[in-house]
Amino acid sequence: MTHHAHIRRAIVLAAFSACILAAEISLTRIFSVIFWYHFGFLILSTAMLGFGFGGLIVRGLHRRLKDMEPDRILAHGMGIAGVSLAFSLFVLTHNHFFPEFVHQNLLHLARLALAALVLLPPFLAMGAVVLFMLQKWPEQAGSLYAANLAGSGLGCLLVLYLLDASGGLVAILLLVAAFPLLAGISAFATSRRAAAGWVLVALLLLLLIPAKASLFPLGSPVRKYASWAGMYDVVFQDWTSLSKVDIFKEKIGTDNPLLAGVGLWGLSARCKARLPERLGVVIDYWAYTTILKEKPDPDAYDFYECLPLYLAYKLVKNPETLIIGAGGGMDIRGALRSGARHIDAVEINPAIYRAMTEDLAPYSGHIYHHARVSAHLAEGRSFVESRKKTYDLIQLSGVDTYSASQAGAFALSENFLYTREAMATYLKHLSPKGVLTLTRWYMPSPEGLPRFSMRLFSLAVESLADAGIREPWKNILFVRSGLYTVILIKKSPFKHAEILKIEQEAERWGYAFLFRPDRDTEESATFTGYIRTGDRERWLSDYPYLVSPPTDDSPFFFEHRKLRNIYKFTGFIDSQGVTAMDGQTVLMLLLLEMLLVAAGLFWISRRMEPGGGRLAAWIYFACIGLGFMLMEVCYSQKLVLFLGHPVYALSVVLFSMLIFSGAGAMLHRRIARKIRIPRLLGALFLLLTLWALGGPALLRAGITLPFAFKTALSVLLIAPVAFLMGLALPEGLARLRDSGEEQFGVYWAWNGVASVTASVLSVILAIGEGFTLVLLLAAAAYLAAAFLLSVFAKEKTA
């Protein structure tokens, strides 16, 4: 291979790899809209599985491929990837299955299986192309692998730009067309006719964009708000890398009481006030917020008296207020009406922020620009951490992060707003007489046991205990209105007069006390049982659901099912016995699937490799795939708080890991001449162990630094780890090649299966044990790889 041809192929491979990663992330955004967030794992698992098993295709066809023109093979592989991806997208958007029916209805189970299977062909082609290049030119494997990683790193930045600029559907269609375009570039050196053909295919695929709405319909699943809230007459729509946002006119005056009060969470059934004219806001057809139309009539906002969200304002006068999750400004309007002297309103979603400050600002009465309001586009927890200011009232009204996951799959439903460390931060920023108020779902289990509310209560109790308060329950009031709860938390015990004020409001509007510190109530048995037990930790362990306080190391507030009950289909949202496939079930089913795939791969490996192949080599490539993905998931999670936004965390982690891993791969041959790679993998074990034990404390200490410094520090922390990780795969390939091995497809597949398994296993373990354990496992995987290098290099090929 000439030097110029090598550079051309490396550039094409880098561009191809960028499109692969961008397509993968774009598909998770599509899945988040047309299905549910936790099904984003289906994209990653299928993509990595297909990518890995592309190696088996190369292994099985190696005799036929050996005599063919390599540039033509590359061109056809890239082109097939694009065309098959377009077909997969068409099937996916016409194949709406309903998660709650999957285990009850064979049709929906078949559709779930089809959603996974239809994604295999494009990623099989992608994986086959990458491995073919590494295997065809083994002497350049390091630089080609570096191009693969560097291109993937650039792809994670490319996709953020594409999603923000054009939205999820257009972004994926642009990427679909990019694959045959790269095929045309690859074929140009050997066949102008083939090159012209693939360029024509790219142009034809671009013509799908104007007809995208009819060809690729993005309907809302049942049981998402958009499917039953009467979404019509959309007045604003935006699709960014964070979420798809639709703002529409709500149906006012409907006979359905649930729809009549949609967006007015916890509205009392006794409310006689006129309901406001408003717009509904859905995020990925699910998370819901409301924009109230400004009215000069002072009676237009009397309905606020019927909402339990504003009970805290009965206890504090003219408060300095912090609202986390400002959304459509409803909480801001309520705070102003209640006499707040100043409000810091924090909103994470850039599409909603733009709607409220630009397009729909007149409709809302420019609520974000009110004289007593300071609006901030930021992640709420990071905003509070970086401020020294104290507040008389801190309010979080149903703030979720189901729509705040850039990767769609890695995050599942973690939320740093509901952890012990977060509560410590809120209490630290609360004035001595201030009130912290949080609104959440009630939604008991089918047996009538509280889950979300019990977890919120235990979080409040233990966080106050962490602050040194001996009887923390005396600082808590917990009220329910229908399917919603409001908890009030103070630094000091509630006085009798304060409890009486809340009691008067509860009697007036028909609210029920879940807990009050002065006496038991009809619904307080579970909560009082918890505080009166002699061993609260044991009580939480024995409780049927996972309701212990989340931590930053395991911030999964919404995952309430314990591992021992992981395959029990219990309703996630509905308390009426409706069953559903939630995130944890998807994870466990995927893990089971990976174990079955691994068993099948073992059988295929034994058939493909003469004499059974190199068992130690299989394990080695599995270890480095496992370690890489475990570390990637952990780093992505740990940096969300530090950098202040999921977008920044994902961008910095993926870009840094892939770029510096690519640098390690490129310099592998030079480094291997001077230092034994097993020693460097041993050093990687030490670095990961140090990061697991001391990294979080270092990040917390630097959270108030300027953003540029935090970004630089993040890159510096990731760079040496990623660089050493990049040495592992080229070293394994080099040792196989030096011992006479020519076909790497089976080992490539083992690496892919391990990566998929790690992406699933990391979150399962983090829910139960925390991300620190996950990172220690990543370290152990590389230590095992260091040992295995010296073992499989000695094995003889049969």
JSON list of C-alpha atoms in Angstrom, two decimals, residues 188-389:
[
{"chain": "A", "resi": 188, "resn": "PHE", "atom": "CA", "xyz": [-13.12, 6.44, -7.12]},
{"chain": "A", "resi": 189, "resn": "ALA", "atom": "CA", "xyz": [-9.55, 5.11, -7.18]},
{"chain": "A", "resi": 190, "resn": "THR", "atom": "CA", "xyz": [-10.52, 1.86, -8.88]},
{"chain": "A", "resi": 191, "resn": "SER", "atom": "CA", "xyz": [-13.88, 2.35, -10.59]},
{"chain": "A", "resi": 192, "resn": "ARG", "atom": "CA", "xyz": [-15.28, 5.71, -11.68]},
{"chain": "A", "resi": 193, "resn": "ARG", "atom": "CA", "xyz": [-18.50, 3.97, -12.66]},
{"chain": "A", "resi": 194, "resn": "ALA", "atom": "CA", "xyz": [-19.00, 2.45, -9.21]},
{"chain": "A", "resi": 195, "resn": "ALA", "atom": "CA", "xyz": [-18.11, 5.78, -7.63]},
{"chain": "A", "resi": 196, "resn": "ALA", "atom": "CA", "xyz": [-20.73, 7.59, -9.72]},
{"chain": "A", "resi": 197, "resn": "GLY", "atom": "CA", "xyz": [-23.31, 4.93, -8.84]},
{"chain": "A", "resi": 198, "resn": "TRP", "atom": "CA", "xyz": [-22.81, 5.35, -5.10]},
{"chain": "A", "resi": 199, "resn": "VAL", "atom": "CA", "xyz": [-22.87, 9.15, -5.34]},
{"chain": "A", "resi": 200, "resn": "LEU", "atom": "CA", "xyz": [-26.19, 8.85, -7.19]},
{"chain": "A", "resi": 201, "resn": "VAL", "atom": "CA", "xyz": [-27.51, 6.62, -4.38]},
{"chain": "A", "resi": 202, "resn": "ALA", "atom": "CA", "xyz": [-26.46, 9.29, -1.87]},
{"chain": "A", "resi": 203, "resn": "LEU", "atom": "CA", "xyz": [-28.37, 11.96, -3.80]},
{"chain": "A", "resi": 204, "resn": "LEU", "atom": "CA", "xyz": [-31.47, 9.76, -3.97]},
{"chain": "A", "resi": 205, "resn": "LEU", "atom": "CA", "xyz": [-31.34, 9.20, -0.23]},
{"chain": "A", "resi": 206, "resn": "LEU", "atom": "CA", "xyz": [-31.13, 12.96, 0.32]},
{"chain": "A", "resi": 207, "resn": "LEU", "atom": "CA", "xyz": [-34.39, 13.28, -1.59]},
{"chain": "A", "resi": 208, "resn": "LEU", "atom": "CA", "xyz": [-36.08, 11.39, 1.24]},
{"chain": "A", "resi": 209, "resn": "ILE", "atom": "CA", "xyz": [-35.71, 14.42, 3.54]},
{"chain": "A", "resi": 210, "resn": "PRO", "atom": "CA", "xyz": [-38.56, 16.52, 2.07]},
{"chain": "A", "resi": 211, "resn": "ALA", "atom": "CA", "xyz": [-40.92, 13.54, 2.46]},
{"chain": "A", "resi": 212, "resn": "LYS", "atom": "CA", "xyz": [-39.62, 12.55, 5.89]},
{"chain": "A", "resi": 213, "resn": "ALA", "atom": "CA", "xyz": [-42.93, 13.09, 7.73]},
{"chain": "A", "resi": 214, "resn": "SER", "atom": "CA", "xyz": [-44.83, 10.57, 5.60]},
{"chain": "A", "resi": 215, "resn": "LEU", "atom": "CA", "xyz": [-42.00, 8.10, 5.03]},
{"chain": "A", "resi": 216, "resn": "PHE", "atom": "CA", "xyz": [-40.80, 8.03, 8.64]},
{"chain": "A", "resi": 217, "resn": "PRO", "atom": "CA", "xyz": [-43.76, 8.84, 10.92]},
{"chain": "A", "resi": 218, "resn": "LEU", "atom": "CA", "xyz": [-42.88, 9.61, 14.54]},
{"chain": "A", "resi": 219, "resn": "GLY", "atom": "CA", "xyz": [-46.06, 8.71, 16.37]},
{"chain": "A", "resi": 220, "resn": "SER", "atom": "CA", "xyz": [-46.35, 8.87, 20.14]},
{"chain": "A", "resi": 221, "resn": "PRO", "atom": "CA", "xyz": [-46.61, 5.58, 22.07]},
{"chain": "A", "resi": 222, "resn": "VAL", "atom": "CA", "xyz": [-49.73, 5.02, 24.11]},
{"chain": "A", "resi": 223, "resn": "ARG", "atom": "CA", "xyz": [-49.45, 6.11, 27.73]},
{"chain": "A", "resi": 224, "resn": "LYS", "atom": "CA", "xyz": [-47.16, 8.98, 26.86]},
{"chain": "A", "resi": 225, "resn": "TYR", "atom": "CA", "xyz": [-48.77, 12.34, 27.58]},
{"chain": "A", "resi": 226, "resn": "ALA", "atom": "CA", "xyz": [-48.81, 13.37, 23.95]},
{"chain": "A", "resi": 227, "resn": "SER", "atom": "CA", "xyz": [-50.99, 10.38, 23.06]},
{"chain": "A", "resi": 228, "resn": "TRP", "atom": "CA", "xyz": [-53.89, 11.32, 25.36]},
{"chain": "A", "resi": 229, "resn": "ALA", "atom": "CA", "xyz": [-53.50, 14.98, 26.26]},
{"chain": "A", "resi": 230, "resn": "GLY", "atom": "CA", "xyz": [-55.17, 16.12, 23.05]},
{"chain": "A", "resi": 231, "resn": "MET", "atom": "CA", "xyz": [-52.03, 17.42, 21.34]},
{"chain": "A", "resi": 232, "resn": "TYR", "atom": "CA", "xyz": [-53.12, 19.42, 18.34]},
{"chain": "A", "resi": 233, "resn": "ASP", "atom": "CA", "xyz": [-52.40, 22.78, 16.75]},
{"chain": "A", "resi": 234, "resn": "VAL", "atom": "CA", "xyz": [-48.66, 22.75, 17.47]},
{"chain": "A", "resi": 235, "resn": "VAL", "atom": "CA", "xyz": [-47.41, 26.33, 17.81]},
{"chain": "A", "resi": 236, "resn": "PHE", "atom": "CA", "xyz": [-43.73, 25.58, 18.46]},
{"chain": "A", "resi": 237, "resn": "GLN", "atom": "CA", "xyz": [-41.49, 22.62, 17.72]},
{"chain": "A", "resi": 238, "resn": "ASP", "atom": "CA", "xyz": [-37.79, 22.16, 18.19]},
{"chain": "A", "resi": 239, "resn": "TRP", "atom": "CA", "xyz": [-35.55, 19.13, 18.20]},
{"chain": "A", "resi": 240, "resn": "THR", "atom": "CA", "xyz": [-32.12, 19.51, 19.76]},
{"chain": "A", "resi": 241, "resn": "SER", "atom": "CA", "xyz": [-29.47, 17.09, 20.95]},
{"chain": "A", "resi": 242, "resn": "LEU", "atom": "CA", "xyz": [-31.24, 17.10, 24.31]},
{"chain": "A", "resi": 243, "resn": "SER", "atom": "CA", "xyz": [-34.84, 16.39, 23.30]},
{"chain": "A", "resi": 244, "resn": "LYS", "atom": "CA", "xyz": [-37.75, 16.88, 20.94]},
{"chain": "A", "resi": 245, "resn": "VAL", "atom": "CA", "xyz": [-40.04, 19.63, 22.23]},
{"chain": "A", "resi": 246, "resn": "ASP", "atom": "CA", "xyz": [-43.61, 20.18, 21.03]},
{"chain": "A", "resi": 247, "resn": "ILE", "atom": "CA", "xyz": [-45.74, 23.07, 22.32]},
{"chain": "A", "resi": 248, "resn": "PHE", "atom": "CA", "xyz": [-49.44, 22.96, 21.50]},
{"chain": "A", "resi": 249, "resn": "LYS", "atom": "CA", "xyz": [-52.81, 24.40, 22.42]},
{"chain": "A", "resi": 250, "resn": "GLU", "atom": "CA", "xyz": [-54.47, 22.45, 25.20]},
{"chain": "A", "resi": 251, "resn": "LYS", "atom": "CA", "xyz": [-58.11, 21.45, 25.16]},
{"chain": "A", "resi": 252, "resn": "ILE", "atom": "CA", "xyz": [-59.77, 23.61, 27.78]},
{"chain": "A", "resi": 253, "resn": "GLY", "atom": "CA", "xyz": [-63.17, 22.77, 29.24]},
{"chain": "A", "resi": 254, "resn": "THR", "atom": "CA", "xyz": [-63.12, 19.02, 28.51]},
{"chain": "A", "resi": 255, "resn": "ASP", "atom": "CA", "xyz": [-65.47, 16.79, 30.48]},
{"chain": "A", "resi": 256, "resn": "ASN", "atom": "CA", "xyz": [-62.58, 14.49, 31.38]},
{"chain": "A", "resi": 257, "resn": "PRO", "atom": "CA", "xyz": [-61.32, 15.74, 34.79]},
{"chain": "A", "resi": 258, "resn": "LEU", "atom": "CA", "xyz": [-57.88, 14.25, 34.17]},
{"chain": "A", "resi": 259, "resn": "LEU", "atom": "CA", "xyz": [-57.49, 16.16, 30.92]},
{"chain": "A", "resi": 260, "resn": "ALA", "atom": "CA", "xyz": [-59.07, 19.30, 32.37]},
{"chain": "A", "resi": 261, "resn": "GLY", "atom": "CA", "xyz": [-56.29, 19.59, 34.91]},
{"chain": "A", "resi": 262, "resn": "VAL", "atom": "CA", "xyz": [-53.42, 18.28, 32.80]},
{"chain": "A", "resi": 263, "resn": "GLY", "atom": "CA", "xyz": [-50.28, 20.24, 33.57]},
{"chain": "A", "resi": 264, "resn": "LEU", "atom": "CA", "xyz": [-51.83, 21.58, 36.79]},
{"chain": "A", "resi": 265, "resn": "TRP", "atom": "CA", "xyz": [-50.36, 18.80, 38.87]},
{"chain": "A", "resi": 266, "resn": "GLY", "atom": "CA", "xyz": [-52.21, 17.89, 42.03]},
{"chain": "A", "resi": 267, "resn": "LEU", "atom": "CA", "xyz": [-55.14, 20.21, 41.27]},
{"chain": "A", "resi": 268, "resn": "SER", "atom": "CA", "xyz": [-57.71, 19.81, 44.04]},
{"chain": "A", "resi": 269, "resn": "ALA", "atom": "CA", "xyz": [-60.99, 18.14, 43.08]},
{"chain": "A", "resi": 270, "resn": "ARG", "atom": "CA", "xyz": [-62.68, 20.87, 45.12]},
{"chain": "A", "resi": 271, "resn": "CYS", "atom": "CA", "xyz": [-61.29, 23.65, 42.96]},
{"chain": "A", "resi": 272, "resn": "LYS", "atom": "CA", "xyz": [-64.02, 25.96, 41.63]},
{"chain": "A", "resi": 273, "resn": "ALA", "atom": "CA", "xyz": [-61.68, 28.51, 40.10]},
{"chain": "A", "resi": 274, "resn": "ARG", "atom": "CA", "xyz": [-61.66, 29.04, 36.36]},
{"chain": "A", "resi": 275, "resn": "LEU", "atom": "CA", "xyz": [-58.86, 27.04, 34.76]},
{"chain": "A", "resi": 276, "resn": "PRO", "atom": "CA", "xyz": [-56.37, 29.13, 32.80]},
{"chain": "A", "resi": 277, "resn": "GLU", "atom": "CA", "xyz": [-55.83, 29.36, 29.08]},
{"chain": "A", "resi": 278, "resn": "ARG", "atom": "CA", "xyz": [-52.51, 27.65, 28.49]},
{"chain": "A", "resi": 279, "resn": "LEU", "atom": "CA", "xyz": [-50.18, 25.81, 26.14]},
{"chain": "A", "resi": 280, "resn": "GLY", "atom": "CA", "xyz": [-48.98, 22.26, 26.76]},
{"chain": "A", "resi": 281, "resn": "VAL", "atom": "CA", "xyz": [-45.32, 21.37, 26.41]},
{"chain": "A", "resi": 282, "resn": "VAL", "atom": "CA", "xyz": [-44.22, 17.76, 25.87]},
{"chain": "A", "resi": 283, "resn": "ILE", "atom": "CA", "xyz": [-40.60, 16.67, 25.83]},
{"chain": "A", "resi": 284, "resn": "ASP", "atom": "CA", "xyz": [-40.08, 13.59, 23.65]},
{"chain": "A", "resi": 285, "resn": "TYR", "atom": "CA", "xyz": [-43.87, 13.16, 23.90]},
{"chain": "A", "resi": 286, "resn": "TRP", "atom": "CA", "xyz": [-43.51, 12.45, 27.63]},
{"chain": "A", "resi": 287, "resn": "ALA", "atom": "CA", "xyz": [-42.29, 14.99, 30.21]},
{"chain": "A", "resi": 288, "resn": "TYR", "atom": "CA", "xyz": [-44.97, 17.64, 30.47]},
{"chain": "A", "resi": 289, "resn": "THR", "atom": "CA", "xyz": [-44.99, 21.29, 31.48]},
{"chain": "A", "resi": 290, "resn": "THR", "atom": "CA", "xyz": [-47.37, 24.21, 30.99]},
{"chain": "A", "resi": 291, "resn": "ILE", "atom": "CA", "xyz": [-47.17, 27.77, 29.69]},
{"chain": "A", "resi": 292, "resn": "LEU", "atom": "CA", "xyz": [-49.87, 30.05, 31.09]},
{"chain": "A", "resi": 293, "resn": "LYS", "atom": "CA", "xyz": [-51.20, 32.84, 28.94]},
{"chain": "A", "resi": 294, "resn": "GLU", "atom": "CA", "xyz": [-50.79, 36.21, 30.60]},
{"chain": "A", "resi": 295, "resn": "LYS", "atom": "CA", "xyz": [-54.09, 37.72, 31.68]},
{"chain": "A", "resi": 296, "resn": "PRO", "atom": "CA", "xyz": [-54.66, 41.21, 33.09]},
{"chain": "A", "resi": 297, "resn": "ASP", "atom": "CA", "xyz": [-57.63, 39.92, 35.08]},
{"chain": "A", "resi": 298, "resn": "PRO", "atom": "CA", "xyz": [-56.40, 39.39, 38.70]},
{"chain": "A", "resi": 299, "resn": "ASP", "atom": "CA", "xyz": [-58.84, 36.49, 39.13]},
{"chain": "A", "resi": 300, "resn": "ALA", "atom": "CA", "xyz": [-57.30, 34.59, 36.22]},
{"chain": "A", "resi": 301, "resn": "TYR", "atom": "CA", "xyz": [-54.76, 32.96, 38.52]},
{"chain": "A", "resi": 302, "resn": "ASP", "atom": "CA", "xyz": [-57.00, 32.04, 41.45]},
{"chain": "A", "resi": 303, "resn": "PHE", "atom": "CA", "xyz": [-56.55, 28.36, 40.60]},
{"chain": "A", "resi": 304, "resn": "TYR", "atom": "CA", "xyz": [-53.08, 28.55, 42.20]},
{"chain": "A", "resi": 305, "resn": "GLU", "atom": "CA", "xyz": [-54.83, 28.32, 45.57]},
{"chain": "A", "resi": 306, "resn": "CYS", "atom": "CA", "xyz": [-55.98, 24.82, 44.58]},
{"chain": "A", "resi": 307, "resn": "LEU", "atom": "CA", "xyz": [-52.48, 23.49, 43.93]},
{"chain": "A", "resi": 308, "resn": "PRO", "atom": "CA", "xyz": [-50.43, 21.84, 46.70]},
{"chain": "A", "resi": 309, "resn": "LEU", "atom": "CA", "xyz": [-47.23, 22.90, 44.96]},
{"chain": "A", "resi": 310, "resn": "TYR", "atom": "CA", "xyz": [-47.50, 26.31, 46.61]},
{"chain": "A", "resi": 311, "resn": "LEU", "atom": "CA", "xyz": [-48.11, 25.27, 50.21]},
{"chain": "A", "resi": 312, "resn": "ALA", "atom": "CA", "xyz": [-44.57, 26.35, 51.08]},
{"chain": "A", "resi": 313, "resn": "TYR", "atom": "CA", "xyz": [-45.49, 29.98, 50.34]},
{"chain": "A", "resi": 314, "resn": "LYS", "atom": "CA", "xyz": [-47.95, 29.81, 53.25]},
{"chain": "A", "resi": 315, "resn": "LEU", "atom": "CA", "xyz": [-44.93, 29.48, 55.56]},
{"chain": "A", "resi": 316, "resn": "VAL", "atom": "CA", "xyz": [-42.52, 32.08, 54.15]},
{"chain": "A", "resi": 317, "resn": "LYS", "atom": "CA", "xyz": [-43.28, 35.67, 53.23]},
{"chain": "A", "resi": 318, "resn": "ASN", "atom": "CA", "xyz": [-41.62, 37.50, 50.33]},
{"chain": "A", "resi": 319, "resn": "PRO", "atom": "CA", "xyz": [-39.00, 34.77, 49.91]},
{"chain": "A", "resi": 320, "resn": "GLU", "atom": "CA", "xyz": [-35.78, 34.85, 47.96]},
{"chain": "A", "resi": 321, "resn": "THR", "atom": "CA", "xyz": [-36.66, 31.90, 45.72]},
{"chain": "A", "resi": 322, "resn": "LEU", "atom": "CA", "xyz": [-34.82, 29.32, 43.64]},
{"chain": "A", "resi": 323, "resn": "ILE", "atom": "CA", "xyz": [-36.85, 27.31, 41.11]},
{"chain": "A", "resi": 324, "resn": "ILE", "atom": "CA", "xyz": [-35.12, 24.32, 39.56]},
{"chain": "A", "resi": 325, "resn": "GLY", "atom": "CA", "xyz": [-36.90, 23.21, 36.40]},
{"chain": "A", "resi": 326, "resn": "ALA", "atom": "CA", "xyz": [-38.55, 26.49, 35.38]},
{"chain": "A", "resi": 327, "resn": "GLY", "atom": "CA", "xyz": [-40.11, 24.90, 32.28]},
{"chain": "A", "resi": 328, "resn": "GLY", "atom": "CA", "xyz": [-43.01, 26.93, 30.90]},
{"chain": "A", "resi": 329, "resn": "GLY", "atom": "CA", "xyz": [-42.87, 29.43, 33.76]},
{"chain": "A", "resi": 330, "resn": "MET", "atom": "CA", "xyz": [-45.83, 28.17, 35.77]},
{"chain": "A", "resi": 331, "resn": "ASP", "atom": "CA", "xyz": [-43.81, 27.98, 39.00]},
{"chain": "A", "resi": 332, "resn": "ILE", "atom": "CA", "xyz": [-42.39, 31.42, 38.30]},
{"chain": "A", "resi": 333, "resn": "ARG", "atom": "CA", "xyz": [-45.89, 32.85, 37.94]},
{"chain": "A", "resi": 334, "resn": "GLY", "atom": "CA", "xyz": [-46.93, 31.13, 41.17]},
{"chain": "A", "resi": 335, "resn": "ALA", "atom": "CA", "xyz": [-43.91, 32.49, 43.04]},
{"chain": "A", "resi": 336, "resn": "LEU", "atom": "CA", "xyz": [-44.56, 36.03, 41.83]},
{"chain": "A", "resi": 337, "resn": "ARG", "atom": "CA", "xyz": [-48.22, 35.74, 42.79]},
{"chain": "A", "resi": 338, "resn": "SER", "atom": "CA", "xyz": [-47.15, 34.51, 46.23]},
{"chain": "A", "resi": 339, "resn": "GLY", "atom": "CA", "xyz": [-44.95, 37.54, 46.81]},
{"chain": "A", "resi": 340, "resn": "ALA", "atom": "CA", "xyz": [-41.44, 36.29, 46.04]},
{"chain": "A", "resi": 341, "resn": "ARG", "atom": "CA", "xyz": [-39.12, 39.27, 46.09]},
{"chain": "A", "resi": 342, "resn": "HIS", "atom": "CA", "xyz": [-36.66, 37.68, 43.65]},
{"chain": "A", "resi": 343, "resn": "ILE", "atom": "CA", "xyz": [-36.52, 34.41, 41.73]},
{"chain": "A", "resi": 344, "resn": "ASP", "atom": "CA", "xyz": [-33.59, 32.49, 40.22]},
{"chain": "A", "resi": 345, "resn": "ALA", "atom": "CA", "xyz": [-35.27, 30.27, 37.62]},
{"chain": "A", "resi": 346, "resn": "VAL", "atom": "CA", "xyz": [-33.10, 27.46, 36.22]},
{"chain": "A", "resi": 347, "resn": "GLU", "atom": "CA", "xyz": [-34.03, 25.52, 33.07]},
{"chain": "A", "resi": 348, "resn": "ILE", "atom": "CA", "xyz": [-31.84, 22.84, 31.47]},
{"chain": "A", "resi": 349, "resn": "ASN", "atom": "CA", "xyz": [-33.63, 22.44, 28.13]},
{"chain": "A", "resi": 350, "resn": "PRO", "atom": "CA", "xyz": [-32.38, 24.90, 25.49]},
{"chain": "A", "resi": 351, "resn": "ALA", "atom": "CA", "xyz": [-35.50, 24.47, 23.31]},
{"chain": "A", "resi": 352, "resn": "ILE", "atom": "CA", "xyz": [-37.83, 25.41, 26.16]},
{"chain": "A", "resi": 353, "resn": "TYR", "atom": "CA", "xyz": [-35.55, 28.26, 27.20]},
{"chain": "A", "resi": 354, "resn": "ARG", "atom": "CA", "xyz": [-35.60, 29.62, 23.65]},
{"chain": "A", "resi": 355, "resn": "ALA", "atom": "CA", "xyz": [-39.37, 29.31, 23.42]},
{"chain": "A", "resi": 356, "resn": "MET", "atom": "CA", "xyz": [-39.80, 31.18, 26.71]},
{"chain": "A", "resi": 357, "resn": "THR", "atom": "CA", "xyz": [-37.30, 33.93, 25.94]},
{"chain": "A", "resi": 358, "resn": "GLU", "atom": "CA", "xyz": [-38.07, 34.38, 22.24]},
{"chain": "A", "resi": 359, "resn": "ASP", "atom": "CA", "xyz": [-40.91, 32.73, 20.30]},
{"chain": "A", "resi": 360, "resn": "LEU", "atom": "CA", "xyz": [-43.51, 32.46, 23.06]},
{"chain": "A", "resi": 361, "resn": "ALA", "atom": "CA", "xyz": [-42.29, 35.21, 25.36]},
{"chain": "A", "resi": 362, "resn": "PRO", "atom": "CA", "xyz": [-45.25, 37.50, 24.50]},
{"chain": "A", "resi": 363, "resn": "TYR", "atom": "CA", "xyz": [-47.75, 34.69, 25.16]},
{"chain": "A", "resi": 364, "resn": "SER", "atom": "CA", "xyz": [-46.34, 34.14, 28.67]},
{"chain": "A", "resi": 365, "resn": "GLY", "atom": "CA", "xyz": [-46.11, 37.84, 29.40]},
{"chain": "A", "resi": 366, "resn": "HIS", "atom": "CA", "xyz": [-42.32, 37.69, 29.14]},
{"chain": "A", "resi": 367, "resn": "ILE", "atom": "CA", "xyz": [-42.29, 35.78, 32.40]},
{"chain": "A", "resi": 368, "resn": "TYR", "atom": "CA", "xyz": [-38.60, 34.81, 32.02]},
{"chain": "A", "resi": 369, "resn": "HIS", "atom": "CA", "xyz": [-37.78, 38.52, 31.65]},
{"chain": "A", "resi": 370, "resn": "HIS", "atom": "CA", "xyz": [-39.79, 39.76, 34.61]},
{"chain": "A", "resi": 371, "resn": "ALA", "atom": "CA", "xyz": [-38.06, 42.41, 36.73]},
{"chain": "A", "resi": 372, "resn": "ARG", "atom": "CA", "xyz": [-37.96, 40.08, 39.73]},
{"chain": "A", "resi": 373, "resn": "VAL", "atom": "CA", "xyz": [-36.79, 37.04, 37.75]},
{"chain": "A", "resi": 374, "resn": "SER", "atom": "CA", "xyz": [-33.30, 35.96, 36.70]},
{"chain": "A", "resi": 375, "resn": "ALA", "atom": "CA", "xyz": [-33.57, 33.08, 34.21]},
{"chain": "A", "resi": 376, "resn": "HIS", "atom": "CA", "xyz": [-30.62, 30.71, 33.76]},
{"chain": "A", "resi": 377, "resn": "LEU", "atom": "CA", "xyz": [-29.99, 28.04, 31.12]},
{"chain": "A", "resi": 378, "resn": "ALA", "atom": "CA", "xyz": [-28.19, 25.46, 33.23]},
{"chain": "A", "resi": 379, "resn": "GLU", "atom": "CA", "xyz": [-28.39, 22.09, 34.95]},
{"chain": "A", "resi": 380, "resn": "GLY", "atom": "CA", "xyz": [-30.07, 22.73, 38.30]},
{"chain": "A", "resi": 381, "resn": "ARG", "atom": "CA", "xyz": [-27.75, 20.85, 40.63]},
{"chain": "A", "resi": 382, "resn": "SER", "atom": "CA", "xyz": [-24.61, 22.28, 39.08]},
{"chain": "A", "resi": 383, "resn": "PHE", "atom": "CA", "xyz": [-26.13, 25.77, 39.27]},
{"chain": "A", "resi": 384, "resn": "VAL", "atom": "CA", "xyz": [-26.73, 25.45, 43.01]},
{"chain": "A", "resi": 385, "resn": "GLU", "atom": "CA", "xyz": [-23.30, 23.94, 43.64]},
{"chain": "A", "resi": 386, "resn": "SER", "atom": "CA", "xyz": [-21.59, 26.89, 41.98]},
{"chain": "A", "resi": 387, "resn": "ARG", "atom": "CA", "xyz": [-23.48, 29.55, 44.00]},
{"chain": "A", "resi": 388, "resn": "LYS", "atom": "CA", "xyz": [-22.82, 30.91, 47.50]},
{"chain": "A", "resi": 389, "resn": "LYS", "atom": "CA", "xyz": [-26.24, 32.53, 47.73]}
]
